[in-house]
PDB file of C-alpha atoms and ligand atoms in Angstrom:
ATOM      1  CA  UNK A  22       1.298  -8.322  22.034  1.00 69.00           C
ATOM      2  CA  UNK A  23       2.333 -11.784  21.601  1.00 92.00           C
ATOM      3  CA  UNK A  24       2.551 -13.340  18.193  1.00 98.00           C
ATOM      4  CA  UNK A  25      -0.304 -15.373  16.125  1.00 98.00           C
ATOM      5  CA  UNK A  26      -0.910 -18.449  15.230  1.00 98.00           C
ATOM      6  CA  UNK A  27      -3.304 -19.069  12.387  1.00 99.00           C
ATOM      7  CA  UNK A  28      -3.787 -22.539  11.526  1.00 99.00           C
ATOM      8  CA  UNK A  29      -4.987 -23.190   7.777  1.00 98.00           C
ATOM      9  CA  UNK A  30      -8.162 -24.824   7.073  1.00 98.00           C
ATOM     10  CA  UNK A  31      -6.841 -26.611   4.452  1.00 98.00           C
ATOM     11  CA  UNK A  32      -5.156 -29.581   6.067  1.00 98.00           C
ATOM     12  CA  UNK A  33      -8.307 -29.653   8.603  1.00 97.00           C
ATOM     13  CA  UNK A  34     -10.601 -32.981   7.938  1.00 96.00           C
ATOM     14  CA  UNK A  35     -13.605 -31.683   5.529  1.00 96.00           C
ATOM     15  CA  UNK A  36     -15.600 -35.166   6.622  1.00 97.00           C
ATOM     16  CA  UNK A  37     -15.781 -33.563   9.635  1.00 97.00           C
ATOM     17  CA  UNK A  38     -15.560 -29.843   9.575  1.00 97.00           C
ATOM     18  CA  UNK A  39     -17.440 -28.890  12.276  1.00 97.00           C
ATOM     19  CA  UNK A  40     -14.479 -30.622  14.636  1.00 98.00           C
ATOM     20  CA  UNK A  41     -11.916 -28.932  12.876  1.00 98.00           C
ATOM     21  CA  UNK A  42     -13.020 -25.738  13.826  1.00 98.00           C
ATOM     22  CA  UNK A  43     -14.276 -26.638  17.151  1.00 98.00           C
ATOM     23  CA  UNK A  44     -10.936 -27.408  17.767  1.00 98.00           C
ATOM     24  CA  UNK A  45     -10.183 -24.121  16.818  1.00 98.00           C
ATOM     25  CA  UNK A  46     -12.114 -22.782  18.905  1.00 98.00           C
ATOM     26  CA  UNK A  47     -10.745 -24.205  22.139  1.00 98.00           C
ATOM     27  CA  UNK A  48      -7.356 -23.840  21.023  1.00 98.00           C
ATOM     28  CA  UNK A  49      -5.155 -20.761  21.765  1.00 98.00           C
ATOM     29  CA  UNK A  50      -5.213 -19.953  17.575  1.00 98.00           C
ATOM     30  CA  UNK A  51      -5.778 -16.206  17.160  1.00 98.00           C
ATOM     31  CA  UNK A  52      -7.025 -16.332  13.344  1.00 98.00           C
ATOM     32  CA  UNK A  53      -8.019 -19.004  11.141  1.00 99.00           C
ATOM     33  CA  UNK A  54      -6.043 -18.850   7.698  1.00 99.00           C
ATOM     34  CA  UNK A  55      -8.271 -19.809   4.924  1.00 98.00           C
ATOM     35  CA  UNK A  56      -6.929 -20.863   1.548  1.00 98.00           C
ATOM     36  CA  UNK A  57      -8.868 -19.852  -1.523  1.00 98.00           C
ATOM     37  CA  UNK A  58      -6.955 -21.335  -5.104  1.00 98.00           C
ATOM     38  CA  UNK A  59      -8.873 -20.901  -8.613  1.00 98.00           C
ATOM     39  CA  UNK A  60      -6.830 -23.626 -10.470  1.00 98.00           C
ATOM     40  CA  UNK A  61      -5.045 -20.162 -12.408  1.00 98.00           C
ATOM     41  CA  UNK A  62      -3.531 -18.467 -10.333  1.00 98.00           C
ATOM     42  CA  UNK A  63      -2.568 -21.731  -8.766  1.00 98.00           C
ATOM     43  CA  UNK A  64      -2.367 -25.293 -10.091  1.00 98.00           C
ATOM     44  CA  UNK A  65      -4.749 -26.547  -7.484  1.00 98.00           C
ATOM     45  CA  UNK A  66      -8.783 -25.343  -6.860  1.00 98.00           C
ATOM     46  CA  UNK A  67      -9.820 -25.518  -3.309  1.00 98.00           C
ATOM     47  CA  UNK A  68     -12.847 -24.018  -2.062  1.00 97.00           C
ATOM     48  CA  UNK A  69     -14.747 -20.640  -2.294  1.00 97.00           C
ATOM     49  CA  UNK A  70     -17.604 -18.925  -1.370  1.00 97.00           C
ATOM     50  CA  UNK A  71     -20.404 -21.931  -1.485  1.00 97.00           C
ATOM     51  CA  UNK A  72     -18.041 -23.351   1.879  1.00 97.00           C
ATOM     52  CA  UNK A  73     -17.628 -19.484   3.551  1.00 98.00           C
ATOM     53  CA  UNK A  74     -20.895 -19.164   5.507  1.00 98.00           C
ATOM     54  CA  UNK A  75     -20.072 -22.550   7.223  1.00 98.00           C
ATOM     55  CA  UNK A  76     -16.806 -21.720   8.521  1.00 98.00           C
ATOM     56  CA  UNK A  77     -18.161 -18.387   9.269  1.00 98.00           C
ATOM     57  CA  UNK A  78     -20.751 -19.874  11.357  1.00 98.00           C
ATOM     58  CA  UNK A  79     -18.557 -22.619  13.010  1.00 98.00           C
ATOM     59  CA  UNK A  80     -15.885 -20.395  13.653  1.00 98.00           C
ATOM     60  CA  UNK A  81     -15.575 -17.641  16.728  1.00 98.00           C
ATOM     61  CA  UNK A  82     -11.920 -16.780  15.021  1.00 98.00           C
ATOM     62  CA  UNK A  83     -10.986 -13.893  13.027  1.00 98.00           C
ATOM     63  CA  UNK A  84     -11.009 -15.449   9.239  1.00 99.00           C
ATOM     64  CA  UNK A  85      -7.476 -14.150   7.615  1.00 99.00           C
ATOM     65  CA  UNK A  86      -8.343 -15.087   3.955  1.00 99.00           C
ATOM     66  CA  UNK A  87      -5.499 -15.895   1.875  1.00 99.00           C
ATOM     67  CA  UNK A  88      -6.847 -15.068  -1.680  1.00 99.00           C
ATOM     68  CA  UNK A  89      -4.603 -17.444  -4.403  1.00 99.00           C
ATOM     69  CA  UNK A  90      -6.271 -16.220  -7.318  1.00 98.00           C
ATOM     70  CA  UNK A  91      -6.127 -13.869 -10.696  1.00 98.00           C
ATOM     71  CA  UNK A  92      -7.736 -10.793 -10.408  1.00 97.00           C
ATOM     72  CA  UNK A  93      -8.449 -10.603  -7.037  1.00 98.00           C
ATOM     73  CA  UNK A  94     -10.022  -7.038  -7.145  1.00 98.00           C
ATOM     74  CA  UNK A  95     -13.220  -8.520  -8.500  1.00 98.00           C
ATOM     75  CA  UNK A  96     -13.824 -10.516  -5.064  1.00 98.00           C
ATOM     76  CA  UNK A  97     -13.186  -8.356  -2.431  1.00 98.00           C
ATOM     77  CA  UNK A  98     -16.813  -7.306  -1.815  1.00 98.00           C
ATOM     78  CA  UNK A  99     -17.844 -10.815  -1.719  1.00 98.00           C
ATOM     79  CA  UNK A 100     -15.179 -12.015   0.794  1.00 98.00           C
ATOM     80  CA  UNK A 101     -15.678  -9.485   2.850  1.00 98.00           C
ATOM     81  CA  UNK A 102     -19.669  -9.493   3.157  1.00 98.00           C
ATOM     82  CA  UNK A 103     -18.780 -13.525   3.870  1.00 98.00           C
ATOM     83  CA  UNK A 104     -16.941 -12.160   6.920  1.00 98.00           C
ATOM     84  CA  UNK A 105     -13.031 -12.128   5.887  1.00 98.00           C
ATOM     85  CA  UNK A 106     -11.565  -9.844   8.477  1.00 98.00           C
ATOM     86  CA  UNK A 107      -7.993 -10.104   7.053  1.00 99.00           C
ATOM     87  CA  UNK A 108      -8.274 -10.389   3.155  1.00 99.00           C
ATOM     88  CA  UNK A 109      -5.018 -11.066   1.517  1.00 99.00           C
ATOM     89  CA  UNK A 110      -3.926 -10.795  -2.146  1.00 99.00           C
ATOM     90  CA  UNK A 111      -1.389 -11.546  -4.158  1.00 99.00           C
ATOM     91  CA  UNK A 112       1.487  -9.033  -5.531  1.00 98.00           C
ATOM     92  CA  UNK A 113       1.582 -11.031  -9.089  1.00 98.00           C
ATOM     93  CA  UNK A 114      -2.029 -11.403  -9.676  1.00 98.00           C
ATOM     94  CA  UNK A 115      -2.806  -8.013  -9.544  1.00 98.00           C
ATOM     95  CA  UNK A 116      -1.805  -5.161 -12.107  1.00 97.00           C
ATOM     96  CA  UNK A 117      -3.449  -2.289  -9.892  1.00 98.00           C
ATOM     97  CA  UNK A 118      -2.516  -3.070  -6.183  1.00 98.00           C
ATOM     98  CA  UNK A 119      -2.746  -0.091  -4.868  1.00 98.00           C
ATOM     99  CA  UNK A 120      -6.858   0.046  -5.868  1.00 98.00           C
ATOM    100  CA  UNK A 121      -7.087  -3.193  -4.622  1.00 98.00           C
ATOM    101  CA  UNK A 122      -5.515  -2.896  -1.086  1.00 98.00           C
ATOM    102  CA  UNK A 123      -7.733   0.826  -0.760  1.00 98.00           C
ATOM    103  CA  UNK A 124     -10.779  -1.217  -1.671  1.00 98.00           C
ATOM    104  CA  UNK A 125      -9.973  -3.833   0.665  1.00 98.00           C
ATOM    105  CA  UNK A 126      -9.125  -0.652   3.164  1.00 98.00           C
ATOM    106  CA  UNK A 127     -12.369   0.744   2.593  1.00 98.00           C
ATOM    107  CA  UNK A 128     -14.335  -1.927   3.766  1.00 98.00           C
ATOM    108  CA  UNK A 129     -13.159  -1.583   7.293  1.00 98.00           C
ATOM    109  CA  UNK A 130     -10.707  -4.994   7.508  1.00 98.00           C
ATOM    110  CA  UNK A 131      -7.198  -5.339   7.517  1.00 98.00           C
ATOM    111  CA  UNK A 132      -5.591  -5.478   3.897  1.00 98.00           C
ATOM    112  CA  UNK A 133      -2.720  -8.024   3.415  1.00 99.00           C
ATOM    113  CA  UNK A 134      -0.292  -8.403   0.345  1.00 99.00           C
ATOM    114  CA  UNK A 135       1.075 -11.903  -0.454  1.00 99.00           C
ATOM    115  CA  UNK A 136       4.928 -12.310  -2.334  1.00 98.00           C
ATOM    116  CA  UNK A 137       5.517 -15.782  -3.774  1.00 98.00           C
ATOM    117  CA  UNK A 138       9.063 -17.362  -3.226  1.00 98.00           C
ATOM    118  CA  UNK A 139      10.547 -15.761  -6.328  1.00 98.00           C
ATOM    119  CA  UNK A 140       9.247 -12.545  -5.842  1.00 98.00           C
ATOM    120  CA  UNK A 141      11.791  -9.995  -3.910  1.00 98.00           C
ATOM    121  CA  UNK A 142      10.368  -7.896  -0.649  1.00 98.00           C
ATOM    122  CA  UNK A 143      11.741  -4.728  -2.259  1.00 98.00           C
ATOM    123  CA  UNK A 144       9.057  -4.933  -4.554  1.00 98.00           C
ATOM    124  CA  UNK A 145       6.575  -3.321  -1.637  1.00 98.00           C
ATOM    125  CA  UNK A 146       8.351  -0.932  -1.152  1.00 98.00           C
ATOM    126  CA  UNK A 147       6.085   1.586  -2.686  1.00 98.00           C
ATOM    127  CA  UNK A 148       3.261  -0.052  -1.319  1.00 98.00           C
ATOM    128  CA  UNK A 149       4.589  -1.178   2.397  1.00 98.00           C
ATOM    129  CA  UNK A 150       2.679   2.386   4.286  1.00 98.00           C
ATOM    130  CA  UNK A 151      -0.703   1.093   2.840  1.00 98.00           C
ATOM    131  CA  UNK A 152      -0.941  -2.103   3.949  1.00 98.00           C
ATOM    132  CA  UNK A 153      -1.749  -4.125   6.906  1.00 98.00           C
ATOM    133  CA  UNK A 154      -0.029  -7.298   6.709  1.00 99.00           C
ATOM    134  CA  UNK A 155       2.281  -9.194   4.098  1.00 99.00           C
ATOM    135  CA  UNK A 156       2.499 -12.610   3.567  1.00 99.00           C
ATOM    136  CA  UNK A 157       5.841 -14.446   2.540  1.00 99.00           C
ATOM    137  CA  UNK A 158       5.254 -17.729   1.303  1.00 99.00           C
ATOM    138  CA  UNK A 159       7.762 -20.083   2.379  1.00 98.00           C
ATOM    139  CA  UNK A 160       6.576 -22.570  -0.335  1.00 98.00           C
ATOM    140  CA  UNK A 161       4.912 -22.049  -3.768  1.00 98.00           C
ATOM    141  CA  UNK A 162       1.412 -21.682  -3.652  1.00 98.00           C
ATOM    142  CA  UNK A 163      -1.103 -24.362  -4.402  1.00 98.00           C
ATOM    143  CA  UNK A 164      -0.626 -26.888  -1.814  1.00 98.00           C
ATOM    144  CA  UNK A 165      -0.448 -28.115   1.854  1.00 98.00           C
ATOM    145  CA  UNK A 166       1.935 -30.417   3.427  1.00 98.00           C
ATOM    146  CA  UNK A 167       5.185 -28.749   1.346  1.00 98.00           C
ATOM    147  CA  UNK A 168       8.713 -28.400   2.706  1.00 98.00           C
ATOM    148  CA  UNK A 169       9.641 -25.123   4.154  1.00 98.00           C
ATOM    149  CA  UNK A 170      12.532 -23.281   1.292  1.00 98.00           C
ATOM    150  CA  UNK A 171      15.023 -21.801   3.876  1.00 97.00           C
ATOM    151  CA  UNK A 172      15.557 -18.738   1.734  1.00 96.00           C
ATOM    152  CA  UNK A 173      12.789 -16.981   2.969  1.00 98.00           C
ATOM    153  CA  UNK A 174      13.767 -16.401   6.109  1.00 98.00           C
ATOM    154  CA  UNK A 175      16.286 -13.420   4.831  1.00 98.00           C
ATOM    155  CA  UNK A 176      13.538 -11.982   2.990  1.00 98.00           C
ATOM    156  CA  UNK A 177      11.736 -11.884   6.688  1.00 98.00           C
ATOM    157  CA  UNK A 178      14.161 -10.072   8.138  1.00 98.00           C
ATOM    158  CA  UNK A 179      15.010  -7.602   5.352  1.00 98.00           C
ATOM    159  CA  UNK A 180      10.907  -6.954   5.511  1.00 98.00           C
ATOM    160  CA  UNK A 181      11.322  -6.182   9.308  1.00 98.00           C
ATOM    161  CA  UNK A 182      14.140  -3.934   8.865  1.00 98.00           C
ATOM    162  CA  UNK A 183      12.133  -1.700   5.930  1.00 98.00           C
ATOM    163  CA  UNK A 184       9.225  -1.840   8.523  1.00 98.00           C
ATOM    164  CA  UNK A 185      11.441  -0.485  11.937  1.00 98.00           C
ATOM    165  CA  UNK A 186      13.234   2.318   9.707  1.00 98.00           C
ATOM    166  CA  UNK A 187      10.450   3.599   8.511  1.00 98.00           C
ATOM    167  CA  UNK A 188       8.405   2.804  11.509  1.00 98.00           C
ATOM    168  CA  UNK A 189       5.447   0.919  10.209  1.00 98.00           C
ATOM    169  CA  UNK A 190       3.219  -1.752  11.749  1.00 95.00           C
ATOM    170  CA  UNK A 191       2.020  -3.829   9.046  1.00 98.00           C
ATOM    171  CA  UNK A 192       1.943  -7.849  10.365  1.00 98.00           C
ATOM    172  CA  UNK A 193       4.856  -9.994   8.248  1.00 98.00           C
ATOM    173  CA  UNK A 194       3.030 -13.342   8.224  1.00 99.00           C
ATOM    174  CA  UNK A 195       5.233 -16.865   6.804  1.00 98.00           C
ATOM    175  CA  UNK A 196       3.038 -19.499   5.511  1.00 99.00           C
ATOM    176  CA  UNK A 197       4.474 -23.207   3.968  1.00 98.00           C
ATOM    177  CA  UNK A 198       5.660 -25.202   6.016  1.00 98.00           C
ATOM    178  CA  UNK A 199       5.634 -23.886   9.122  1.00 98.00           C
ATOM    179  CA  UNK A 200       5.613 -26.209  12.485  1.00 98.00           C
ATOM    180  CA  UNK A 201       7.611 -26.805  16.026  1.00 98.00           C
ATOM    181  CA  UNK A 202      10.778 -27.048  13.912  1.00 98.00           C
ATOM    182  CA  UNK A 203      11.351 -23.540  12.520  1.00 98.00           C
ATOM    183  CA  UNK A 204       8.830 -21.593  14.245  1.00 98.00           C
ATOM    184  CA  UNK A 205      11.392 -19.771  16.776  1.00 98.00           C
ATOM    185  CA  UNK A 206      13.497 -19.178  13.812  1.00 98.00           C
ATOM    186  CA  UNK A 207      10.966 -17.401  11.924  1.00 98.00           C
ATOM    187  CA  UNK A 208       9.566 -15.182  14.663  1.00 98.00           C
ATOM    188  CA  UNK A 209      13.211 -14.564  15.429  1.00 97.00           C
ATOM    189  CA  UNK A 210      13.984 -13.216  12.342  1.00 98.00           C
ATOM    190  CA  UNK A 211      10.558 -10.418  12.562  1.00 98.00           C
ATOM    191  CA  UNK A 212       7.338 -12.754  11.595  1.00 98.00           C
ATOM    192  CA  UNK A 213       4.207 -12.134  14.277  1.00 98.00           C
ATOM    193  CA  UNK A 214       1.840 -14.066  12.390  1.00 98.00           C
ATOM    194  CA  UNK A 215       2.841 -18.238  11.912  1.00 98.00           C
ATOM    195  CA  UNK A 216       0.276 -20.069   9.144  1.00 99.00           C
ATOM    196  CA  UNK A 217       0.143 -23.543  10.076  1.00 98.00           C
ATOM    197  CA  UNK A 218      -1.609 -25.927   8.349  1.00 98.00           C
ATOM    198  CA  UNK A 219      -0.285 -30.063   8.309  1.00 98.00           C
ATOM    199  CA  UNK A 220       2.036 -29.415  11.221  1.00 98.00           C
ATOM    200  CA  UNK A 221      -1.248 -29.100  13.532  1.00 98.00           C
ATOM    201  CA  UNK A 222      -4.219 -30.801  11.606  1.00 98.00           C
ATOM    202  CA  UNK A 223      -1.783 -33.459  10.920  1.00 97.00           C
ATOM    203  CA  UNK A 224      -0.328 -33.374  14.360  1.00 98.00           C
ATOM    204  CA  UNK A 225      -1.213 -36.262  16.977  1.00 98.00           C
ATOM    205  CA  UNK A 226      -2.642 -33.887  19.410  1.00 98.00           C
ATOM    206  CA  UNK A 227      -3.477 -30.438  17.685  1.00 98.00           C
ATOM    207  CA  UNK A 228      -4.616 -28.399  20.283  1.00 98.00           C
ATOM    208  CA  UNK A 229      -1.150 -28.985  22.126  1.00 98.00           C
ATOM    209  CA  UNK A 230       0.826 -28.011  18.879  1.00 98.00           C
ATOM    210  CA  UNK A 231      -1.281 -24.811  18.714  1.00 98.00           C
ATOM    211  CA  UNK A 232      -0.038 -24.523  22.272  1.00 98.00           C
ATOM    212  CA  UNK A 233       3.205 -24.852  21.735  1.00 98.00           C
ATOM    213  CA  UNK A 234       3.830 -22.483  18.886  1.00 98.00           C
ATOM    214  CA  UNK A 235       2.127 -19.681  21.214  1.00 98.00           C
ATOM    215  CA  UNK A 236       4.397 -20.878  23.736  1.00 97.00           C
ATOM    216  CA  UNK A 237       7.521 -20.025  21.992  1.00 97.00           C
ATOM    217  CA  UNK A 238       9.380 -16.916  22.874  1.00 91.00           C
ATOM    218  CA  UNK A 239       9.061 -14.043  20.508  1.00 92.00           C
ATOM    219  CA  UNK A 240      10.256 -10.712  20.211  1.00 90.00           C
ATOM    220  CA  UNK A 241       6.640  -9.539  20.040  1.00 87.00           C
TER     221      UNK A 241
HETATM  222  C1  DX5 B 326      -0.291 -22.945   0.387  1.00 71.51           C
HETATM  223  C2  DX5 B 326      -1.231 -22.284   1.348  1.00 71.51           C
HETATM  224  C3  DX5 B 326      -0.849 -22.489   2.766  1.00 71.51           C
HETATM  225  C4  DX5 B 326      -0.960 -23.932   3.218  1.00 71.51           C
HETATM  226  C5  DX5 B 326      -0.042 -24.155   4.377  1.00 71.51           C
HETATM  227  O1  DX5 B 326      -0.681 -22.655  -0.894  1.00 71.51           O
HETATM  228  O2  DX5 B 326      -1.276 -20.889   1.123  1.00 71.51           O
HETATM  229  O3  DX5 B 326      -1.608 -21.661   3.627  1.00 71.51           O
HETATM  230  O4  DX5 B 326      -2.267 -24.277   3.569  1.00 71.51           O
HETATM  231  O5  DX5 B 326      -0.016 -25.507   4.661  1.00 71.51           O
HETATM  232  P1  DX5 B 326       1.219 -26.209   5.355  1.00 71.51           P
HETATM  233  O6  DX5 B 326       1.389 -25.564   6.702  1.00 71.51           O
HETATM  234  O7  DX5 B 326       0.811 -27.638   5.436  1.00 71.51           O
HETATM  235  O8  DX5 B 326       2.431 -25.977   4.494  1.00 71.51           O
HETATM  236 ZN1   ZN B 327      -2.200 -19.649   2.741  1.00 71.51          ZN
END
């Protein structure tokens, strides 16, 4: 399997969101990443459920939900009746993971655990055989368009080597500032799943940047 590319909704052009994800939809992107923020968890609000059904409908992509908000556990059902098929929480905004990723589980889609930058990949270690994919964020949460912090890219491949010893499959996605510039880097050191948000909306011809990145040679 090659790797994915999941561009994020949130640098897309909301005037006109019906070409964003028709451009999506003729592009080679596998999922579409989705950013939800409540203004807690995060400093920044987005968009919820009221915008869902939309993309839903405009969108023949898998939906990989990116869930920046306290207490996730209490919107699982609703994301995934609005048709998230990769719902993804984060480690420090819930107390009771473990419920939260079988719940998640349960409902039949892949379950995904977000780490911020501080936060150290050993700390999924009791968690790593439940889950489905984790995200490293390669920037702190909250906002598109925000340089790439290098340091994550050891984290990456210390995540790939607890995954090959103890031979598990779970996805290790890297969203932030991701684009043309550090994308072989990344996949080189064990991410399958690239979130890209400004470096295609924002990019002069975005269905040949999608291109590109699922050009690049991967290990996958
Ligand atoms: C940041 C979001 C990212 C963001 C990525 O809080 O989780 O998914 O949209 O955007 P870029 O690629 O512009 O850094
Ligand atoms: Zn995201």
């Amino acid at each position: 399997m090659k790797h994915i590319i999941a561009p994020s909704l949130l640098a897309g052009d909301f005037l006109h969101l019906s070409e964003s994800l028709d451009m999506i939809n003729e592009s080679q992107a596998d999922w579409l990443h989705i950013d939800i923020m409540d203004g807690r968890f995060v400093p920044n609000i987005s968009f919820g459920q009221v915008l869902m059904p939309f993309i839903k409908k405009g969108c023949n992509k898998p939906l990989d939900v990116h869930l920046m908000i306290e207490e996730p556990a209490n919107y699982i059902d609703e994301f995934v009746d609005l048709g998230a098929e990769v719902l993804t929480v984060h480690y420090e905004a819930d107390r009771h993971l473990h419920r939260t990723i079988q719940r998640i589980k349960d409902r039949g889609i892949k379950a995904g655990v977000a780490i911020n930058p501080h936060t150290s990949v050993d700390l999924l270690d009791d968690i790593l055989e439940e889950i489905d994919l984790v995200c490293v964020m390669s920037v702190n949460p909250g906002y598109g368009g925000q340089k790439f912090i290098y340091q994550t890219i050891p984290k990456v491949k210390k995540l790939r080597a607890k995954g090959d010893e103890r031979n598990l499959k779970f996805h290790i996605e890297i969203d932030g500032g991701v684009g043309a510039q550090n994308a072989e880097a990344l996949l080189q050191a064990g991410a399958d799943v690239l979130v890209a948000g400004s470096s295609v909306f924002k990019a002069e011809d975005p269905l040949k940047m999608i291109e590109r990145l699922k050009a690049i040679n991967s290990p996958f």
